[in-house]
Amino acid sequence: MAAGPNAKGLTMIEIPARCGKATRLGAGQCVRVINTFGQQVVDTWAFNAADIGEFMSMEHTRIAIERIIPQVGDALVTNRRRPILRLIDDTSGGIHDTLVAACDRWRYELLGCPTYHANCTDNLAAALGEMGVAPPETPAPLNLFMNIPVIDGNRIAVVPPISTPGSYVTLRAEMDCLVAFSACPQDMVPINGAAMTPTAAHFEVLG
Amino acid sequence: MAAGPNAKGLTMIEIPARCGKATRLGAGQCVRVINTFGQQVVDTWAFNAADIGEFMSMEHTRIAIERIIPQVGDALVTNRRRPILRLIDDTSGGIHDTLVAACDRWRYELLGCPTYHANCTDNLAAALGEMGVAPPETPAPLNLFMNIPVIDGNRIAVVPPISTPGSYVTLRAEMDCLVAFSACPQDMVPINGAAMTPTAAHFEVLG
């Protein structure tokens, strides 16, 4: 499924497997992130369009919502504690992650990969780079569809997503922002499903 | 208890109530962080002394240790996934937090404070500033002694510490680093005890 208008006339944008893609949202616009093939984690970031130093922050969001995993209705807040995105719809089963860093070249080196491995950290930089913007840092992402259960209040595990093909989340921009996505290239642990085969995902900007 | 040599000849450094303090550690040196009055949260950061852009990262540490709360023996790792500090002793009961951002002026504004309120984010900048260093960002801190239980794998709560007066943790530097502490000034929620009265804490550098 490549980019192109769908039945509703909305343009479906591909986040190619192992790659990143960014878009600009005006306050009030929504983006639907579709787990096209069902078990693909999509790392997600948001930056204030007027001030790249203000961005969605998981450590500020957790205390704001008093939960580890946002649910429908919750606002994701920035490092200035202001709402930047709001989760307004979720057909994926509601399992996402806020605990774990974006993968990076060091992650794959530690897993034993002897050569360069595509990774979400570099994908963020590339996606924003296409818009002429450099991220000031790599904030901890909202890992859509990623399944990191917390066991006995402390231990965490890395397990496959529960999301199904075509399921999605919808995020509403609470301020003008740049939103970046990475279809996680992880193929050395089963975070993108037991087959460990990263796939594309898609998004469409609504209204 | 002010700064001065103790019975073992070690210099006890005060982290004054509501304030920050930093020190330099060589690889292999240890720092003991003492909860002098028992219920004081101490936000803690560590930066590579040779590269301030590499620092202790909670989102990288959680996946490295596969736990939310580090326990004795665990290495805290940087945003390059390298060990920077290791928890080698803990008499406090083992409850610390890695989930919640340092408090900042926006936190107190949202809580209704009409004027400037001391906060851990500014304390980090001031403590490193005393050493002539500016932090590149405010990483999510290791909140020593802070009690943020995870309930049913998702909800989090803000409750008083379980640590007792004089209990401590000992951290060993795994690389040359700058370590900064903030005796959290939070007095509007019971994170520093039900009395909501921030106190001093202390540290001493060992061997």
PDB file of C-alpha atoms in Angstrom, chain A residues 1-203:
ATOM      1  CA  MET A   1       0.000   0.000   0.000  1.00  0.00           C
ATOM      2  CA  ALA A   2       1.764   3.150  -1.219  1.00  0.00           C
ATOM      3  CA  ALA A   3       0.838   6.764  -0.616  1.00  0.00           C
ATOM      4  CA  GLY A   4      -2.380   7.780  -2.337  1.00  0.00           C
ATOM      5  CA  PRO A   5      -5.935   8.866  -1.662  1.00  0.00           C
ATOM      6  CA  ASN A   6      -8.131   6.249   0.000  1.00  0.00           C
ATOM      7  CA  ALA A   7     -11.874   5.750  -0.294  1.00  0.00           C
ATOM      8  CA  LYS A   8     -12.509   8.777   1.909  1.00  0.00           C
ATOM      9  CA  GLY A   9     -10.227  10.964  -0.209  1.00  0.00           C
ATOM     10  CA  LEU A  10      -7.584  11.112   2.520  1.00  0.00           C
ATOM     11  CA  THR A  11      -3.992  10.644   1.520  1.00  0.00           C
ATOM     12  CA  MET A  12      -2.432   7.607   3.088  1.00  0.00           C
ATOM     13  CA  ILE A  13       1.246   8.167   3.740  1.00  0.00           C
ATOM     14  CA  GLU A  14       3.563   5.199   3.992  1.00  0.00           C
ATOM     15  CA  ILE A  15       6.085   4.881   6.782  1.00  0.00           C
ATOM     16  CA  PRO A  16       8.312   2.446   4.901  1.00  0.00           C
ATOM     17  CA  ALA A  17       9.573  -0.593   6.790  1.00  0.00           C
ATOM     18  CA  ARG A  18      12.627   0.317   8.903  1.00  0.00           C
ATOM     19  CA  CYS A  19      12.260   4.037   8.034  1.00  0.00           C
ATOM     20  CA  GLY A  20      10.954   7.286   9.471  1.00  0.00           C
ATOM     21  CA  LYS A  21       8.504   9.887   8.211  1.00  0.00           C
ATOM     22  CA  ALA A  22       7.356  13.210   9.650  1.00  0.00           C
ATOM     23  CA  THR A  23       4.476  15.588   9.060  1.00  0.00           C
ATOM     24  CA  ARG A  24       3.254  18.946  10.270  1.00  0.00           C
ATOM     25  CA  LEU A  25      -0.059  19.223  12.130  1.00  0.00           C
ATOM     26  CA  GLY A  26      -1.978  22.367  12.921  1.00  0.00           C
ATOM     27  CA  ALA A  27      -3.672  22.592  16.315  1.00  0.00           C
ATOM     28  CA  GLY A  28      -6.901  20.601  16.091  1.00  0.00           C
ATOM     29  CA  GLN A  29      -5.783  18.404  13.202  1.00  0.00           C
ATOM     30  CA  CYS A  30      -5.637  14.674  13.797  1.00  0.00           C
ATOM     31  CA  VAL A  31      -3.342  11.961  12.549  1.00  0.00           C
ATOM     32  CA  ARG A  32      -4.420   8.331  12.330  1.00  0.00           C
ATOM     33  CA  VAL A  33      -1.529   5.890  12.653  1.00  0.00           C
ATOM     34  CA  ILE A  34      -2.391   2.553  11.099  1.00  0.00           C
ATOM     35  CA  ASN A  35      -0.734  -0.708  11.992  1.00  0.00           C
ATOM     36  CA  THR A  36      -1.169  -1.923   8.429  1.00  0.00           C
ATOM     37  CA  PHE A  37       0.234  -5.411   8.891  1.00  0.00           C
ATOM     38  CA  GLY A  38      -0.647  -5.744  12.550  1.00  0.00           C
ATOM     39  CA  GLN A  39       2.463  -6.173  14.678  1.00  0.00           C
ATOM     40  CA  GLN A  40       4.632  -3.216  13.772  1.00  0.00           C
ATOM     41  CA  VAL A  41       5.807  -0.854  16.500  1.00  0.00           C
ATOM     42  CA  VAL A  42       5.736   2.823  15.505  1.00  0.00           C
ATOM     43  CA  ASP A  43       7.960   5.097  17.567  1.00  0.00           C
ATOM     44  CA  THR A  44       6.312   8.504  17.735  1.00  0.00           C
ATOM     45  CA  TRP A  45       7.585  11.967  18.651  1.00  0.00           C
ATOM     46  CA  ALA A  46       6.042  15.444  18.616  1.00  0.00           C
ATOM     47  CA  PHE A  47       7.764  18.827  18.694  1.00  0.00           C
ATOM     48  CA  ASN A  48       6.239  22.270  19.109  1.00  0.00           C
ATOM     49  CA  ALA A  49       6.344  23.762  15.587  1.00  0.00           C
ATOM     50  CA  ALA A  50       7.232  27.176  17.025  1.00  0.00           C
ATOM     51  CA  ASP A  51       9.952  25.941  19.404  1.00  0.00           C
ATOM     52  CA  ILE A  52      11.774  22.703  18.644  1.00  0.00           C
ATOM     53  CA  GLY A  53      13.089  22.704  22.238  1.00  0.00           C
ATOM     54  CA  GLU A  54       9.597  21.892  23.487  1.00  0.00           C
ATOM     55  CA  PHE A  55       8.573  18.327  22.737  1.00  0.00           C
ATOM     56  CA  MET A  56       6.409  15.449  23.911  1.00  0.00           C
ATOM     57  CA  SER A  57       7.975  13.911  27.010  1.00  0.00           C
ATOM     58  CA  MET A  58       7.135  10.498  28.405  1.00  0.00           C
ATOM     59  CA  GLU A  59       8.507  11.306  31.881  1.00  0.00           C
ATOM     60  CA  HIS A  60       6.284  14.374  32.101  1.00  0.00           C
ATOM     61  CA  THR A  61       3.293  12.569  30.590  1.00  0.00           C
ATOM     62  CA  ARG A  62       3.332   9.637  33.026  1.00  0.00           C
ATOM     63  CA  ILE A  63       2.923  11.887  36.063  1.00  0.00           C
ATOM     64  CA  ALA A  64       0.361  14.054  34.255  1.00  0.00           C
ATOM     65  CA  ILE A  65      -1.894  11.090  33.444  1.00  0.00           C
ATOM     66  CA  GLU A  66      -0.886   9.013  36.496  1.00  0.00           C
ATOM     67  CA  ARG A  67      -0.476   6.020  34.214  1.00  0.00           C
ATOM     68  CA  ILE A  68       2.316   4.370  32.283  1.00  0.00           C
ATOM     69  CA  ILE A  69       0.189   3.764  29.186  1.00  0.00           C
ATOM     70  CA  PRO A  70      -1.993   6.573  27.835  1.00  0.00           C
ATOM     71  CA  GLN A  71      -5.599   5.722  27.143  1.00  0.00           C
ATOM     72  CA  VAL A  72      -8.275   7.366  25.030  1.00  0.00           C
ATOM     73  CA  GLY A  73      -8.878  10.885  26.301  1.00  0.00           C
ATOM     74  CA  ASP A  74      -5.389  11.346  27.759  1.00  0.00           C
ATOM     75  CA  ALA A  75      -3.176  14.231  26.698  1.00  0.00           C
ATOM     76  CA  LEU A  76       0.499  13.605  26.047  1.00  0.00           C
ATOM     77  CA  VAL A  77       2.385  16.584  27.436  1.00  0.00           C
ATOM     78  CA  THR A  78       5.648  18.299  26.651  1.00  0.00           C
ATOM     79  CA  ASN A  79       8.738  18.965  28.717  1.00  0.00           C
ATOM     80  CA  ARG A  80       6.938  22.246  29.577  1.00  0.00           C
ATOM     81  CA  ARG A  81       3.963  20.155  30.795  1.00  0.00           C
ATOM     82  CA  ARG A  82       1.621  21.441  28.077  1.00  0.00           C
ATOM     83  CA  PRO A  83      -0.630  19.131  26.038  1.00  0.00           C
ATOM     84  CA  ILE A  84       0.784  18.542  22.553  1.00  0.00           C
ATOM     85  CA  LEU A  85      -1.117  15.435  21.372  1.00  0.00           C
ATOM     86  CA  ARG A  86      -4.253  13.769  22.674  1.00  0.00           C
ATOM     87  CA  LEU A  87      -5.146  10.118  22.143  1.00  0.00           C
ATOM     88  CA  ILE A  88      -8.727  10.277  20.866  1.00  0.00           C
ATOM     89  CA  ASP A  89      -9.281   6.859  19.328  1.00  0.00           C
ATOM     90  CA  ASP A  90      -7.602   3.469  19.606  1.00  0.00           C
ATOM     91  CA  THR A  91      -8.684   0.227  17.954  1.00  0.00           C
ATOM     92  CA  SER A  92      -5.375  -1.537  18.644  1.00  0.00           C
ATOM     93  CA  GLY A  93      -6.185  -3.000  22.053  1.00  0.00           C
ATOM     94  CA  GLY A  94      -4.690  -0.099  23.967  1.00  0.00           C
ATOM     95  CA  ILE A  95      -1.214  -1.500  24.533  1.00  0.00           C
ATOM     96  CA  HIS A  96       1.582   1.019  23.953  1.00  0.00           C
ATOM     97  CA  ASP A  97       4.882   1.765  25.647  1.00  0.00           C
ATOM     98  CA  THR A  98       6.326   4.845  27.300  1.00  0.00           C
ATOM     99  CA  LEU A  99       9.185   3.170  29.203  1.00  0.00           C
ATOM    100  CA  VAL A 100      11.786   2.239  26.642  1.00  0.00           C
ATOM    101  CA  ALA A 101      14.219   4.380  24.645  1.00  0.00           C
ATOM    102  CA  ALA A 102      14.209   4.458  20.866  1.00  0.00           C
ATOM    103  CA  CYS A 103      16.552   1.857  19.453  1.00  0.00           C
ATOM    104  CA  ASP A 104      19.908   3.183  18.295  1.00  0.00           C
ATOM    105  CA  ARG A 105      23.102   1.843  16.814  1.00  0.00           C
ATOM    106  CA  TRP A 106      24.425   1.000  20.271  1.00  0.00           C
ATOM    107  CA  ARG A 107      21.365  -1.183  20.936  1.00  0.00           C
ATOM    108  CA  TYR A 108      22.166  -3.308  17.891  1.00  0.00           C
ATOM    109  CA  GLU A 109      25.868  -3.407  18.665  1.00  0.00           C
ATOM    110  CA  LEU A 110      25.027  -4.796  22.118  1.00  0.00           C
ATOM    111  CA  LEU A 111      22.721  -7.368  20.524  1.00  0.00           C
ATOM    112  CA  GLY A 112      25.686  -8.531  18.424  1.00  0.00           C
ATOM    113  CA  CYS A 113      25.004  -6.893  15.074  1.00  0.00           C
ATOM    114  CA  PRO A 114      28.445  -6.500  13.459  1.00  0.00           C
ATOM    115  CA  THR A 115      27.462  -3.807  10.936  1.00  0.00           C
ATOM    116  CA  TYR A 116      25.331  -0.670  10.919  1.00  0.00           C
ATOM    117  CA  HIS A 117      21.678  -1.411  11.634  1.00  0.00           C
ATOM    118  CA  ALA A 118      18.837   0.960  10.797  1.00  0.00           C
ATOM    119  CA  ASN A 119      17.371   2.349  14.011  1.00  0.00           C
ATOM    120  CA  CYS A 120      14.604   4.632  15.279  1.00  0.00           C
ATOM    121  CA  THR A 121      16.991   7.284  16.610  1.00  0.00           C
ATOM    122  CA  ASP A 122      18.545   7.840  13.196  1.00  0.00           C
ATOM    123  CA  ASN A 123      15.090   7.575  11.599  1.00  0.00           C
ATOM    124  CA  LEU A 124      13.862  10.476  13.740  1.00  0.00           C
ATOM    125  CA  ALA A 125      16.781  12.622  12.631  1.00  0.00           C
ATOM    126  CA  ALA A 126      16.252  11.662   8.967  1.00  0.00           C
ATOM    127  CA  ALA A 127      12.489  12.266   9.071  1.00  0.00           C
ATOM    128  CA  LEU A 128      12.844  15.708  10.615  1.00  0.00           C
ATOM    129  CA  GLY A 129      15.820  16.374   8.368  1.00  0.00           C
ATOM    130  CA  GLU A 130      13.516  15.984   5.343  1.00  0.00           C
ATOM    131  CA  MET A 131      11.593  18.933   6.794  1.00  0.00           C
ATOM    132  CA  GLY A 132      14.756  20.943   7.312  1.00  0.00           C
ATOM    133  CA  VAL A 133      14.678  20.509  11.086  1.00  0.00           C
ATOM    134  CA  ALA A 134      17.218  18.973  13.451  1.00  0.00           C
ATOM    135  CA  PRO A 135      15.906  17.485  16.706  1.00  0.00           C
ATOM    136  CA  PRO A 136      17.632  19.024  19.744  1.00  0.00           C
ATOM    137  CA  GLU A 137      17.861  15.544  21.309  1.00  0.00           C
ATOM    138  CA  THR A 138      16.144  12.166  20.982  1.00  0.00           C
ATOM    139  CA  PRO A 139      13.284  12.319  23.459  1.00  0.00           C
ATOM    140  CA  ALA A 140      11.984   9.037  24.806  1.00  0.00           C
ATOM    141  CA  PRO A 141       9.297   8.154  22.236  1.00  0.00           C
ATOM    142  CA  LEU A 142       5.697   7.116  22.560  1.00  0.00           C
ATOM    143  CA  ASN A 143       6.093   3.581  21.247  1.00  0.00           C
ATOM    144  CA  LEU A 144       2.740   2.929  19.629  1.00  0.00           C
ATOM    145  CA  PHE A 145       1.618  -0.731  19.637  1.00  0.00           C
ATOM    146  CA  MET A 146       4.740  -1.777  21.588  1.00  0.00           C
ATOM    147  CA  ASN A 147       4.099  -4.318  24.314  1.00  0.00           C
ATOM    148  CA  ILE A 148       6.278  -3.937  27.393  1.00  0.00           C
ATOM    149  CA  PRO A 149       4.283  -5.387  30.278  1.00  0.00           C
ATOM    150  CA  VAL A 150       5.187  -4.388  33.834  1.00  0.00           C
ATOM    151  CA  ILE A 151       5.157  -7.508  35.996  1.00  0.00           C
ATOM    152  CA  ASP A 152       4.798  -7.369  39.787  1.00  0.00           C
ATOM    153  CA  GLY A 153       5.167  -3.585  39.675  1.00  0.00           C
ATOM    154  CA  ASN A 154       8.813  -3.721  38.634  1.00  0.00           C
ATOM    155  CA  ARG A 155      10.035  -6.233  36.049  1.00  0.00           C
ATOM    156  CA  ILE A 156       9.491  -5.481  32.366  1.00  0.00           C
ATOM    157  CA  ALA A 157       9.373  -7.867  29.427  1.00  0.00           C
ATOM    158  CA  VAL A 158       9.701  -7.516  25.658  1.00  0.00           C
ATOM    159  CA  VAL A 159       6.813  -9.317  23.960  1.00  0.00           C
ATOM    160  CA  PRO A 160       4.988  -9.143  20.601  1.00  0.00           C
ATOM    161  CA  PRO A 161       2.265  -6.542  19.994  1.00  0.00           C
ATOM    162  CA  ILE A 162      -1.391  -7.476  20.422  1.00  0.00           C
ATOM    163  CA  SER A 163      -2.528  -5.111  17.647  1.00  0.00           C
ATOM    164  CA  THR A 164      -4.198  -6.562  14.572  1.00  0.00           C
ATOM    165  CA  PRO A 165      -3.792  -5.646  10.872  1.00  0.00           C
ATOM    166  CA  GLY A 166      -5.452  -2.344  10.069  1.00  0.00           C
ATOM    167  CA  SER A 167      -5.950  -1.340  13.679  1.00  0.00           C
ATOM    168  CA  TYR A 168      -5.018   2.221  14.480  1.00  0.00           C
ATOM    169  CA  VAL A 169      -4.725   5.064  16.947  1.00  0.00           C
ATOM    170  CA  THR A 170      -5.835   8.623  16.324  1.00  0.00           C
ATOM    171  CA  LEU A 171      -3.914  11.512  17.852  1.00  0.00           C
ATOM    172  CA  ARG A 172      -5.174  15.102  17.902  1.00  0.00           C
ATOM    173  CA  ALA A 173      -2.680  17.959  17.867  1.00  0.00           C
ATOM    174  CA  GLU A 174      -3.190  20.252  20.850  1.00  0.00           C
ATOM    175  CA  MET A 175      -0.747  22.790  19.410  1.00  0.00           C
ATOM    176  CA  ASP A 176       0.901  23.334  16.025  1.00  0.00           C
ATOM    177  CA  CYS A 177       3.503  20.598  15.933  1.00  0.00           C
ATOM    178  CA  LEU A 178       5.807  18.404  13.936  1.00  0.00           C
ATOM    179  CA  VAL A 179       5.070  14.719  14.415  1.00  0.00           C
ATOM    180  CA  ALA A 180       7.633  12.080  13.477  1.00  0.00           C
ATOM    181  CA  PHE A 181       7.171   8.335  13.171  1.00  0.00           C
ATOM    182  CA  SER A 182       9.571   5.434  12.799  1.00  0.00           C
ATOM    183  CA  ALA A 183       8.522   1.961  11.708  1.00  0.00           C
ATOM    184  CA  CYS A 184      10.868   0.269  14.157  1.00  0.00           C
ATOM    185  CA  PRO A 185      13.606  -1.735  12.367  1.00  0.00           C
ATOM    186  CA  GLN A 186      14.072  -4.104  15.306  1.00  0.00           C
ATOM    187  CA  ASP A 187      14.554  -7.642  13.919  1.00  0.00           C
ATOM    188  CA  MET A 188      16.731  -9.149  16.665  1.00  0.00           C
ATOM    189  CA  VAL A 189      14.107  -9.380  19.435  1.00  0.00           C
ATOM    190  CA  PRO A 190      10.347 -10.120  18.949  1.00  0.00           C
ATOM    191  CA  ILE A 191       9.119  -6.576  19.634  1.00  0.00           C
ATOM    192  CA  ASN A 192       7.651  -6.387  16.109  1.00  0.00           C
ATOM    193  CA  GLY A 193       6.121  -9.855  16.365  1.00  0.00           C
ATOM    194  CA  ALA A 194       7.465 -13.362  16.752  1.00  0.00           C
ATOM    195  CA  ALA A 195       8.505 -13.440  13.073  1.00  0.00           C
ATOM    196  CA  MET A 196      10.917 -10.563  13.797  1.00  0.00           C
ATOM    197  CA  THR A 197      10.144  -9.062  10.384  1.00  0.00           C
ATOM    198  CA  PRO A 198       9.684  -5.281  10.389  1.00  0.00           C
ATOM    199  CA  THR A 199       6.964  -4.012   8.064  1.00  0.00           C
ATOM    200  CA  ALA A 200       5.656  -0.690   6.839  1.00  0.00           C
ATOM    201  CA  ALA A 201       2.935   1.246   8.637  1.00  0.00           C
ATOM    202  CA  HIS A 202       0.831   4.153   7.398  1.00  0.00           C
ATOM    203  CA  PHE A 203      -0.702   7.381   8.574  1.00  0.00           C
TER     204      PHE A 203
END
